[in-house]
Tab-separated table of C-alpha atoms and ligand atoms in Angstrom:
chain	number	residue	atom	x	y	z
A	6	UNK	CA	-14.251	-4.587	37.313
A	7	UNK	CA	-16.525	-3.739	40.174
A	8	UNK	CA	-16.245	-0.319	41.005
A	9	UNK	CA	-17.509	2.213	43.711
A	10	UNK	CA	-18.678	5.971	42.261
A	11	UNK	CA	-18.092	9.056	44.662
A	12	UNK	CA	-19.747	11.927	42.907
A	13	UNK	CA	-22.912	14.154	43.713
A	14	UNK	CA	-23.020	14.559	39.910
A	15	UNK	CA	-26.059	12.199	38.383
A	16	UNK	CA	-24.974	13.336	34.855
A	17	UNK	CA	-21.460	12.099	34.604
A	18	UNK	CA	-22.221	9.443	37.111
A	19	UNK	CA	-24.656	8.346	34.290
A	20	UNK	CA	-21.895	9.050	31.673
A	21	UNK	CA	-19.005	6.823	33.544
A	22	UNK	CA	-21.888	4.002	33.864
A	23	UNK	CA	-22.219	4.037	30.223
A	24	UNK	CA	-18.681	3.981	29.357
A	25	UNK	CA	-17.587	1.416	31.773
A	26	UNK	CA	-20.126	-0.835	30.528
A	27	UNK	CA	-19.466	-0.720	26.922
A	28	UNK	CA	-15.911	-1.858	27.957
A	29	UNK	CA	-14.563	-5.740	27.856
A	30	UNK	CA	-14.277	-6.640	30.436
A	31	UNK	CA	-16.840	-4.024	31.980
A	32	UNK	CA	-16.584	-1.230	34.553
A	33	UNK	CA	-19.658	-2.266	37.080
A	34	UNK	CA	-20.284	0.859	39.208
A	35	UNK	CA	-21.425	-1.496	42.003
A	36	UNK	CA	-22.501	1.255	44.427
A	37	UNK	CA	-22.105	4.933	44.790
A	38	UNK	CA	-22.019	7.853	47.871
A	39	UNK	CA	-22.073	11.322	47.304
A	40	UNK	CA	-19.002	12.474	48.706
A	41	UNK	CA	-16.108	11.484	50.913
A	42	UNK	CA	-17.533	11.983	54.062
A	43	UNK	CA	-20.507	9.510	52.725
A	44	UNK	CA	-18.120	6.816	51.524
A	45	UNK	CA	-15.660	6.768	54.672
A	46	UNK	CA	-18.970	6.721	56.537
A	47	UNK	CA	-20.729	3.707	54.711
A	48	UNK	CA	-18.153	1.474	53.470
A	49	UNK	CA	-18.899	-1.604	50.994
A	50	UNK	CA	-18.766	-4.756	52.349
A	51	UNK	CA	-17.038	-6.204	50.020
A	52	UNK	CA	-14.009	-3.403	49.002
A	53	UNK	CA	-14.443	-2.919	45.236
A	54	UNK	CA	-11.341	-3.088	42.952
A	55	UNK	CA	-11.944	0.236	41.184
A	56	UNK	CA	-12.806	3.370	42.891
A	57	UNK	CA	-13.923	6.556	40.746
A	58	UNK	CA	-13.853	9.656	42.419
A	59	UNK	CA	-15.062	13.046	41.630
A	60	UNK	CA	-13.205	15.684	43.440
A	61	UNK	CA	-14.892	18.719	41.902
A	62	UNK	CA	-16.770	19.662	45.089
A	63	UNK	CA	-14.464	19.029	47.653
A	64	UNK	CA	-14.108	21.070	50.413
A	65	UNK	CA	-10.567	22.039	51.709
A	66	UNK	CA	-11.234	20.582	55.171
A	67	UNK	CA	-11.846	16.762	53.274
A	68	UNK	CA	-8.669	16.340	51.764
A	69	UNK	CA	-7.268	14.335	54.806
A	70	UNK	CA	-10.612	11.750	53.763
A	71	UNK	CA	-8.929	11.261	50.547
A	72	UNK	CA	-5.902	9.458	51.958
A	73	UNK	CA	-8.462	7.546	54.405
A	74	UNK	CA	-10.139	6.052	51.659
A	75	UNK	CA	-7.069	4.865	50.182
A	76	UNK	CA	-6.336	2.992	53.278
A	77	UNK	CA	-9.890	2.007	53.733
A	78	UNK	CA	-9.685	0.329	50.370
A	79	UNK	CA	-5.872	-0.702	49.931
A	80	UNK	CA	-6.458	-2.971	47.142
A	81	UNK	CA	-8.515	-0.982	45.086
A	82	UNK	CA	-7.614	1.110	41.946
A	83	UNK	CA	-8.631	4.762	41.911
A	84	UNK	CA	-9.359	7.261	39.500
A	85	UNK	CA	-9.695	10.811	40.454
A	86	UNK	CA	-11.876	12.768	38.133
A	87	UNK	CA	-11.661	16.789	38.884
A	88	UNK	CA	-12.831	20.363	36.988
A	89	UNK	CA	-10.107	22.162	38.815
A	90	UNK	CA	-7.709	20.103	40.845
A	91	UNK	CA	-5.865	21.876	43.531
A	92	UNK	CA	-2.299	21.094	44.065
A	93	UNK	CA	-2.412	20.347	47.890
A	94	UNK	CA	-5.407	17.717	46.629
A	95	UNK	CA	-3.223	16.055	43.819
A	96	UNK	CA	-0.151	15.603	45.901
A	97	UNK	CA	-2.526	14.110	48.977
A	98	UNK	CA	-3.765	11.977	46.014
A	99	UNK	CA	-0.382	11.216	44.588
A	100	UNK	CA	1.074	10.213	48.196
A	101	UNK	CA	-2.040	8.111	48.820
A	102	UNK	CA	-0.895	5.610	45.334
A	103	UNK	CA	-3.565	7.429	43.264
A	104	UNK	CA	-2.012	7.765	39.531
A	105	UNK	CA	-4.791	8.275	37.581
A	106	UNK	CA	-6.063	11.895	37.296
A	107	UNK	CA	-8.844	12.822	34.931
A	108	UNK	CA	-9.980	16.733	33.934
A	109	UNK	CA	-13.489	17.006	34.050
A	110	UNK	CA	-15.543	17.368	31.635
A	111	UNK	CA	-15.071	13.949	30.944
A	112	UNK	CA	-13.059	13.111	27.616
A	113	UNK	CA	-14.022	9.820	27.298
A	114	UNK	CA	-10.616	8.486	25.000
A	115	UNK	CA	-8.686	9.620	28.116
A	116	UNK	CA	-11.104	7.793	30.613
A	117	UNK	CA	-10.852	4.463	28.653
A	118	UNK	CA	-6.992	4.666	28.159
A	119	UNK	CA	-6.488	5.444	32.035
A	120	UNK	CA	-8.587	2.285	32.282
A	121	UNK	CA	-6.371	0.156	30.008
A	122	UNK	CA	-3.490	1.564	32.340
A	123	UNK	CA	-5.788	0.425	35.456
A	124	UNK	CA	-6.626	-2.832	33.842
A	125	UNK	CA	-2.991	-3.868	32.871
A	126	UNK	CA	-1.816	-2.991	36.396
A	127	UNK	CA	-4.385	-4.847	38.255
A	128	UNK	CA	-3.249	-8.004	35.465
A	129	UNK	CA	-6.753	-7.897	33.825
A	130	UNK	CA	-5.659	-7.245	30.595
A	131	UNK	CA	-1.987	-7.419	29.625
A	132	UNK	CA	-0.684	-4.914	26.798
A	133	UNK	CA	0.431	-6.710	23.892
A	134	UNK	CA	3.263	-6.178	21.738
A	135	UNK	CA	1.695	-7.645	18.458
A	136	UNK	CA	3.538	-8.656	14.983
A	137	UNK	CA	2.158	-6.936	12.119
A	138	UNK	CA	1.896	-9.117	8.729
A	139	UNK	CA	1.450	-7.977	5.253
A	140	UNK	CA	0.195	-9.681	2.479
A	141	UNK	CA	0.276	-8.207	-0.894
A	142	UNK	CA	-0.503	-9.311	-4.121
A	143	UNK	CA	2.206	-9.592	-6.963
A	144	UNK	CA	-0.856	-9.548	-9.288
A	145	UNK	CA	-4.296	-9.529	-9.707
A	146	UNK	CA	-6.100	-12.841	-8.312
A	147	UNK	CA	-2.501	-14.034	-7.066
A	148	UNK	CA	-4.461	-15.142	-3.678
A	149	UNK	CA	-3.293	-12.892	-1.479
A	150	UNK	CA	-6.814	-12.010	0.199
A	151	UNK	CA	-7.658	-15.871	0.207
A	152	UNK	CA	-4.067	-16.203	1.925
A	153	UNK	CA	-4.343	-12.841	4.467
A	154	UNK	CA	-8.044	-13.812	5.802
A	155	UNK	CA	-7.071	-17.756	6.246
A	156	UNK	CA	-4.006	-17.150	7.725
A	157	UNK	CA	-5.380	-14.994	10.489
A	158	UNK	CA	-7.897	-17.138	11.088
A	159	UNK	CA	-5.840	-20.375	11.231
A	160	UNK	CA	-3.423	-18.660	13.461
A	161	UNK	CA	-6.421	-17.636	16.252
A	162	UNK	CA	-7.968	-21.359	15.786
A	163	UNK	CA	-4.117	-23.467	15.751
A	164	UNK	CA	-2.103	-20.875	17.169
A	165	UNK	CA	-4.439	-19.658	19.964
A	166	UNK	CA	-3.282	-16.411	19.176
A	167	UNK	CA	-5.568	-13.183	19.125
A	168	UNK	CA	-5.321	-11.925	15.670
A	169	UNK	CA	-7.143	-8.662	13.702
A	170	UNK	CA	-6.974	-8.626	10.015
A	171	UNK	CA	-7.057	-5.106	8.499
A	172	UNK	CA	-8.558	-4.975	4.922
A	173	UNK	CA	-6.970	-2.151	3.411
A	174	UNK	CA	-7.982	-2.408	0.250
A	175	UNK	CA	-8.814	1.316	-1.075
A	176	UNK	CA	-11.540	0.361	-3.228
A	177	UNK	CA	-13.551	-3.323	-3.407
A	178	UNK	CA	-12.320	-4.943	-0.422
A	179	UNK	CA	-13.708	-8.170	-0.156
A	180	UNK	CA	-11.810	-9.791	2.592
A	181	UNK	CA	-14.788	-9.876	5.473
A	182	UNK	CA	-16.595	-11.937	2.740
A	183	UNK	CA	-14.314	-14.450	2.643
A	184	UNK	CA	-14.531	-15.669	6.125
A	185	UNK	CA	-17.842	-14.414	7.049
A	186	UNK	CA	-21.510	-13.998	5.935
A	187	UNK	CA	-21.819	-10.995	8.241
A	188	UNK	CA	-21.515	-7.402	7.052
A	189	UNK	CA	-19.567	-5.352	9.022
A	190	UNK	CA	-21.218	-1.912	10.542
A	191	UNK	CA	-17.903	-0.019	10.836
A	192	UNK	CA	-15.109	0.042	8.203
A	193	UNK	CA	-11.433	1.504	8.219
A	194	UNK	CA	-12.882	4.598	7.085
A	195	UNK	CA	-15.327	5.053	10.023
A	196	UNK	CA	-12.671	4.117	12.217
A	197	UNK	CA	-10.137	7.004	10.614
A	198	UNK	CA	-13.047	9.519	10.887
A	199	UNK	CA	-13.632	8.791	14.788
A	200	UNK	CA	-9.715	8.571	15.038
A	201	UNK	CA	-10.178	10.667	18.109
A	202	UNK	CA	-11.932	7.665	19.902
A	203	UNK	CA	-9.434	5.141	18.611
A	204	UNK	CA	-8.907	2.483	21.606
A	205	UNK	CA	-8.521	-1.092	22.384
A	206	UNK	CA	-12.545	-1.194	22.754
A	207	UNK	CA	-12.904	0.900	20.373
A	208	UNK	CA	-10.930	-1.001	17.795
A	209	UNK	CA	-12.617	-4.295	18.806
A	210	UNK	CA	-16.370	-2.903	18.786
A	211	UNK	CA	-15.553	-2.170	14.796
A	212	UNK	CA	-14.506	-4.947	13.684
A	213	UNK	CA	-16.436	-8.541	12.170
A	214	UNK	CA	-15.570	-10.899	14.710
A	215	UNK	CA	-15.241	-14.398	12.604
A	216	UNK	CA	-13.839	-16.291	15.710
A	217	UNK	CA	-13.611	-14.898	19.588
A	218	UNK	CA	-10.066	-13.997	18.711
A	219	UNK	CA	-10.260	-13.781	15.122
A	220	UNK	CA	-11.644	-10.044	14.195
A	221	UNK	CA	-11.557	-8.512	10.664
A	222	UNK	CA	-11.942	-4.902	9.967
A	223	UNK	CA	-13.743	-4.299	6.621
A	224	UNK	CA	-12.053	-2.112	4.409
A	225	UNK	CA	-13.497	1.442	3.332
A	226	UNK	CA	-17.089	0.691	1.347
A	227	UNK	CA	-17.237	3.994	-0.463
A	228	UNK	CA	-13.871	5.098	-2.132
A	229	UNK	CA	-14.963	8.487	-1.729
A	230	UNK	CA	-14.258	8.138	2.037
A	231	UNK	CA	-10.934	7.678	1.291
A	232	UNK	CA	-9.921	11.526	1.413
A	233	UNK	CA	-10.662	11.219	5.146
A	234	UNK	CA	-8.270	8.452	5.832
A	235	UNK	CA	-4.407	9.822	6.410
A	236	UNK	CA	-0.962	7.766	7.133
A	237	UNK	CA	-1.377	9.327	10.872
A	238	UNK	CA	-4.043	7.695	11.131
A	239	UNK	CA	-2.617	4.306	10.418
A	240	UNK	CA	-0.013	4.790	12.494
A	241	UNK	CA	-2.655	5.368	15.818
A	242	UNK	CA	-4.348	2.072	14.499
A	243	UNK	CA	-1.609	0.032	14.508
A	244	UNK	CA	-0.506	1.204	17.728
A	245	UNK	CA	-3.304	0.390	19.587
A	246	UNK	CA	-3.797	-3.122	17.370
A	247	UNK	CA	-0.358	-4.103	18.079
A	248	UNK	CA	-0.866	-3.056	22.060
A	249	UNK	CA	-4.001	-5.552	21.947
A	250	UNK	CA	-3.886	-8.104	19.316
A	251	UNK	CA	-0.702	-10.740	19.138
A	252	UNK	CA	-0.632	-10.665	15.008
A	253	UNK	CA	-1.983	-7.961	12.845
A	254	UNK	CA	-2.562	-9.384	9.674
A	255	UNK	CA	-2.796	-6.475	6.712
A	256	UNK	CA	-4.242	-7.336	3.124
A	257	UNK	CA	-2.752	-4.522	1.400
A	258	UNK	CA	-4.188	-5.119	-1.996
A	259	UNK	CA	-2.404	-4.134	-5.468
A	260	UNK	CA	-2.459	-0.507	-5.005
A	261	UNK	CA	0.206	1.151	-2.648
A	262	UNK	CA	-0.977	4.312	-1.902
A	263	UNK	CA	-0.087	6.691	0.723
A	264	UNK	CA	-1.891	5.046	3.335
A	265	UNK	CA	-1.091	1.406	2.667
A	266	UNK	CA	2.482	3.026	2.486
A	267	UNK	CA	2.793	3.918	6.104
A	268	UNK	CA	1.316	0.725	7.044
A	269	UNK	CA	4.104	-1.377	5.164
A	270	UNK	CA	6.434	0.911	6.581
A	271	UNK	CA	5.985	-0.556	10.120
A	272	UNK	CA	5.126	-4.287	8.959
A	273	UNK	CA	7.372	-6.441	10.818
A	274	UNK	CA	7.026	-9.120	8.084
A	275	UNK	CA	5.846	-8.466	4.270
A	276	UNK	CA	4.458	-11.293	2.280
A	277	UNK	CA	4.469	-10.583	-1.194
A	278	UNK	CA	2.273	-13.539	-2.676
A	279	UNK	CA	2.612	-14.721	-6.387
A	280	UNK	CA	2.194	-17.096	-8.482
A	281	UNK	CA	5.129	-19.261	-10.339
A	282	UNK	CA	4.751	-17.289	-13.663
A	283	UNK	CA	6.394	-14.975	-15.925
A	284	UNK	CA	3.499	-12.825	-15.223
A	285	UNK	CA	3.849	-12.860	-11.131
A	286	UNK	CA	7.464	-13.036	-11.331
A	287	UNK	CA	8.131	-9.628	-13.386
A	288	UNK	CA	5.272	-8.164	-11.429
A	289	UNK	CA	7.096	-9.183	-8.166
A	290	UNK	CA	10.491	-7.662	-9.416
A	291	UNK	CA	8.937	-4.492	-9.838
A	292	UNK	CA	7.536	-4.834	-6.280
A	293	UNK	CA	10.294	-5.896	-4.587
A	294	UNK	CA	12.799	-3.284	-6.452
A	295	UNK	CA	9.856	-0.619	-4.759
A	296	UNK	CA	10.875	-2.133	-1.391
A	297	UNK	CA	14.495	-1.461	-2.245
A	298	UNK	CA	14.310	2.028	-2.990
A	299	UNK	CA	12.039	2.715	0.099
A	300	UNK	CA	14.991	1.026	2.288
A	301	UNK	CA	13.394	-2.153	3.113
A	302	UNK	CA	15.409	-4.460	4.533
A	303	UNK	CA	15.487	-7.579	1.908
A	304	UNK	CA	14.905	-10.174	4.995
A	305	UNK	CA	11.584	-8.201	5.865
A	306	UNK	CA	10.360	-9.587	2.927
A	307	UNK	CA	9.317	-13.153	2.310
A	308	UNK	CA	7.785	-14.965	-0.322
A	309	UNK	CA	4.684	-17.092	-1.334
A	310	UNK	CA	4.232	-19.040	-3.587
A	311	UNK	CA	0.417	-19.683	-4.215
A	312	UNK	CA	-0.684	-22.500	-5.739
A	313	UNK	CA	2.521	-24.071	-6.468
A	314	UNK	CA	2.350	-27.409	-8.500
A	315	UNK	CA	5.600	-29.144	-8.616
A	316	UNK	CA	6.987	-30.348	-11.761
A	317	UNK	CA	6.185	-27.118	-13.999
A	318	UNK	CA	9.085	-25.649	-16.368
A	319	UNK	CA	9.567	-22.713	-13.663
A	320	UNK	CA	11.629	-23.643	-10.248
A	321	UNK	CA	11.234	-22.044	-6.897
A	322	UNK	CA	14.832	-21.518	-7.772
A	323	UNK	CA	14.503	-19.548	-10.892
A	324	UNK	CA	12.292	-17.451	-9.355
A	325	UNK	CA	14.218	-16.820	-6.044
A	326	UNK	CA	17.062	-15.621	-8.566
A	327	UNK	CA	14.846	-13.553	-10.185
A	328	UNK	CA	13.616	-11.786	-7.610
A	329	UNK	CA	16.736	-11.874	-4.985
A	330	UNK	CA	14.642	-13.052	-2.487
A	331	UNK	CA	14.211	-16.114	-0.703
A	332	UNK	CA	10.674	-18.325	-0.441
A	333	UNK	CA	9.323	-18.813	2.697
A	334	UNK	CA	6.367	-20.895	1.797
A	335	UNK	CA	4.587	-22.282	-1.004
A	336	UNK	CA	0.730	-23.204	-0.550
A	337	UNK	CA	-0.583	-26.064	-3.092
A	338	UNK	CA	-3.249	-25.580	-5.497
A	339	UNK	CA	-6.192	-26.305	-4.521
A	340	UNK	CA	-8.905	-25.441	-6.797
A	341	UNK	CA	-12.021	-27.106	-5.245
A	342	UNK	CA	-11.212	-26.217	-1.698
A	343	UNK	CA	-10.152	-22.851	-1.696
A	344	UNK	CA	-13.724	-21.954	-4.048
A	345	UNK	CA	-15.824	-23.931	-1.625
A	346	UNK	CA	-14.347	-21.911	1.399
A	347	UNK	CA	-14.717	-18.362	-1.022
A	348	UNK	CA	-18.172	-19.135	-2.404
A	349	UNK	CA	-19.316	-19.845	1.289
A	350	UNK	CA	-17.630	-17.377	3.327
A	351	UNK	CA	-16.183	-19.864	5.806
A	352	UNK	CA	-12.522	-20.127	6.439
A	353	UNK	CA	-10.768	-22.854	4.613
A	354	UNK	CA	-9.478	-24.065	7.997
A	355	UNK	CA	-13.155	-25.093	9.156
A	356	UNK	CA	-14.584	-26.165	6.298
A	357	UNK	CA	-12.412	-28.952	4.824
A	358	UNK	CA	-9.847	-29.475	7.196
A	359	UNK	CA	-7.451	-31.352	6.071
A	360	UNK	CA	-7.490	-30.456	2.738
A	361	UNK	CA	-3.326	-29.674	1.019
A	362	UNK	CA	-4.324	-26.055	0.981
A	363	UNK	CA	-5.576	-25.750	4.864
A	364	UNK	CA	-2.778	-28.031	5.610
A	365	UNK	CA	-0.471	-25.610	4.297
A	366	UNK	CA	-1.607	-22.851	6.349
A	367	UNK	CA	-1.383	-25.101	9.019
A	368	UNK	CA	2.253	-25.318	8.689
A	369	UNK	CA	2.727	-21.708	7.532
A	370	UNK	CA	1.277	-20.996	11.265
A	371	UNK	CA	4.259	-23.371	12.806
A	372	UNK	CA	6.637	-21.282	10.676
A	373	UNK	CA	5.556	-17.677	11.689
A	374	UNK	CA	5.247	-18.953	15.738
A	375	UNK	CA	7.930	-20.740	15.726
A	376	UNK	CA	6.209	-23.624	17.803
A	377	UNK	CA	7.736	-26.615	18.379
A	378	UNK	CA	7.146	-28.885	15.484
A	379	UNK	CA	6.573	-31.657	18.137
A	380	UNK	CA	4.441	-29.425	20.694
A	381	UNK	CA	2.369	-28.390	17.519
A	382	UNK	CA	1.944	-31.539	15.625
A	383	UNK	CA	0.470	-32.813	18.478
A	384	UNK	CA	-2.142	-30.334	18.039
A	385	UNK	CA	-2.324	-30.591	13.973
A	386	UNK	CA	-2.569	-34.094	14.541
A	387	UNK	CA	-5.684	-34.030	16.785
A	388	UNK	CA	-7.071	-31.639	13.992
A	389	UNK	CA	-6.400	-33.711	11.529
A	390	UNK	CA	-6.419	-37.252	12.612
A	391	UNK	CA	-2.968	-37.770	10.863
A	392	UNK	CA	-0.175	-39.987	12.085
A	393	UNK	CA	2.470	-38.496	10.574
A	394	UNK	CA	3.781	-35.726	8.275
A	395	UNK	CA	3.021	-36.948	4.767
A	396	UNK	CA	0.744	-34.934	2.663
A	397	UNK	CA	1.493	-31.713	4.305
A	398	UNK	CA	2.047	-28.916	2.014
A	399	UNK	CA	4.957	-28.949	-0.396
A	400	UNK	CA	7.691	-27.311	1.291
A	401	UNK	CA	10.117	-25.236	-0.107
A	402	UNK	CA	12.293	-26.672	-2.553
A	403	UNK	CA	15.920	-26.091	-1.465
B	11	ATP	N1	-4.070	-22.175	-3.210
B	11	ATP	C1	-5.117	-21.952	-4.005
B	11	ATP	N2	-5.611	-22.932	-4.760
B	11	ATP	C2	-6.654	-22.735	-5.563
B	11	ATP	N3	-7.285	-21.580	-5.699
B	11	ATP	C3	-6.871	-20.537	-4.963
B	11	ATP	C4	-5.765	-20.672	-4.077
B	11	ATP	N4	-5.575	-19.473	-3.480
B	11	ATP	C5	-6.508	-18.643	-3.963
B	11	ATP	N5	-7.291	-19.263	-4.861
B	11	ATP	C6	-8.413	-18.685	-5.601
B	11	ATP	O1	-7.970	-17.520	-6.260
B	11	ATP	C7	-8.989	-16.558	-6.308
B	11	ATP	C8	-8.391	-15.178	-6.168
B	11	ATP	O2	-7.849	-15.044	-4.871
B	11	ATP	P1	-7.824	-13.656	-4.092
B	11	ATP	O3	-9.077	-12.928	-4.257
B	11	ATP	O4	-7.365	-13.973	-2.744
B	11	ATP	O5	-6.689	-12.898	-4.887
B	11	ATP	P2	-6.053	-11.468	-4.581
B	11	ATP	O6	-4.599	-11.626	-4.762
B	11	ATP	O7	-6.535	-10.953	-3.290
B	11	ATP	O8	-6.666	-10.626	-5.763
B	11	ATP	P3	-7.004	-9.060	-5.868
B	11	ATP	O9	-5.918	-8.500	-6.699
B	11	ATP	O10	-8.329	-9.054	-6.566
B	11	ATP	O11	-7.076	-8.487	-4.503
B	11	ATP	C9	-9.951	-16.897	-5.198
B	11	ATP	O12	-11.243	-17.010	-5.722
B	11	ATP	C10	-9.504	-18.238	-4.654
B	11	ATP	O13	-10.553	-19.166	-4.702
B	12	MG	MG1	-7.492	-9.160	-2.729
């Protein structure tokens, strides 16, 4: 956004400068005049969409200039920045359509969410209202990471979606690694400990970006961080990830703890993921009766079968009467693929494309959007050069 800066102040003009330009898209502060009288005097050219004013210094006698500049620059945005704003200057400011007021010294959370405001008015950037997705593990090495980090990153490359995965793993979380060879700078941890600065930039400057609209944030490195990270903290998160991201994709891990708690909590979808074994299946029971007691609704909670073979002794059915729940999805075993994709740290997706397992996930993407299976078959077939539906993943078995 190209914006105009009326302030005699070099320090915060320095200061705005700085944060505009470390947002996405950035604040430019094209030009700037030292006061009102300066800008009604010189005016730009070309009217700027943003205007930033600081009012600190203004003297009684220029508040009619304020409503002037509004009409000098009807288009623009404004943002009035003050250390002391006097009534008779806020309601001049008010009547003239300015809605953003900022208290000087600048608090710079406040700056950039008047500028998401700003943003989404001027139809820059629209808010969101994303889904949030848990996976969690039955057991150990069910797949559930594999599962979480493909997922998200099939449903940014087929589902042209804008999706953050959120390892929350409390201690070893690996799920960056499986999609990327880049190690992330900031983790959930950092991000709890700076909670103060939590934002839609904010959020995005933290995390490994794997694909323009694929972004993973790395779970805490050092388990002693962990004491810093509380449920409130989860909750601002996934406010501002749902606000900016269309699908928030959590890897919860095995352990529920008070954090991963809060986060399940507010999960519009869980996705318990198991295998079809005694093993999974009593593990699973034990999960889903924790749902029950915490008041989960039962159709919040979905099933996945991972690497499902057809033909063993166990049904889908047996275990869907085991566990009371239904299965939503089964994804096919598929040893060599899904190591390749793990050992390399590229998503399944891009790396053998048309493999049963990325196939799967293909489909699993059609379920969750609910796309058209014409509209998106079109697409999956340009993907994967296939004239028809045969081969895709083994459904579930009714
Ligand atoms: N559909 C599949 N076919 C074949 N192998 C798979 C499949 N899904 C996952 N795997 C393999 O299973 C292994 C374990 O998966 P993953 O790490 O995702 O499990 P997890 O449930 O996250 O385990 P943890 O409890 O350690 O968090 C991975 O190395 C992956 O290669
Ligand atoms: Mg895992």
């Amino acid at each position: 956004m190209k914006a105009l800066m009326i302030s005699k102040d070099a320090l915060l003009h320095a200061e705005v400068a700085a944060q505009g330009s470390a947002r996405l898209p950035a604040v430019q502060l094209v030009a700037s005049r030292q006061g009102l009288r300066d800008a009604a005097d010189r005016l730009l050219p070309e009217a700027p969409e943003l205007v930033i004013f600081d009012a600190s210094d203004i003297e009684p006698g220029e508040w009619e200039l304020v409503e002037r500049l509004a009409r000098q620059y009807p288009d623009a945005k404004f943002m009035l920045l003050a250390r002391e704003a006097h009534q008779e200057l806020l309601i001049r400011a008010m009547r003239a359509g300015m809605r953003e007021v900022l208290q000087l010294p600048l608090v710079h959370r406040a700056f950039h969410e008047a500028m998401d405001r700003i943003e989404i008015e001027a139809g820059i950037t629209r808010m969101r209202d994303g889904k949030v997705l848990a996976f969690i593990a039955c057991k150990g090495g069910s797949g559930a990471t594999f599962l979480a980090t493909n997922f998200g990153y099939a449903l940014a490359a087929l589902g042209e979606k804008k999706v953050l995965l959120i390892d929350l793993h409390g201690q070893f979380g690996d799920a960056t690694l499986y999609v990327s060879d880049q190690k992330p700078t900031m983790t959930l941890s950092d991000i709890c400990g700076q909670i103060n600065r939590m934002d839609g930039a904010f959020l995005e400057s933290c995390l490994v970006h794997v694909a323009p609209n694929f972004g993973v944030l790395a779970a805490a490195d050092d388990p002693s961080h962990a004491v810093d990270m509380k449920p409130e903290h989860m909750d601002t998160i996934l406010r501002v990830a749902r606000q900016h991201y269309d699908f928030v994709v959590l890897d919860v891990g095995r352990q529920i703890d008070a954090l991963s708690l809060r986060a399940l909590d507010s999960a519009d979808t869980i996705y318990p993921v198991l295998q079809l074994a005694l093993p999974d299946i009593r593990d699973g029971r034990r999960l889903l009766d924790i749902f029950r007691s915490l008041g989960y609704p039962i159709d919040r909670t979905r099933l996945i079968v991972n690497r499902y073979e057809k033909g063993g002794k166990l049904r889908l059915a047996d275990l869907e009467h085991a566990l009371g729940a239904d299965v939503v999805h089964t994804v096919p075993n598929d040893y060599l693929s899904a190591t390749d994709s793990v050992n390399q740290g590229i998503p399944v997706l891009q790396l053998s494309r048309s493999s049963p397992v990325a196939r799967s996930l293909a489909d699993l993407v059609e379920l969750v959007t609910e796309r058209r299976v014409s509209e998106t078959k079109g697409l999956f077939d340009r993907l994967f050069g296939r004239s028809d539906s045969a081969g895709t993943a083994a459904g579930a078995e009714s």
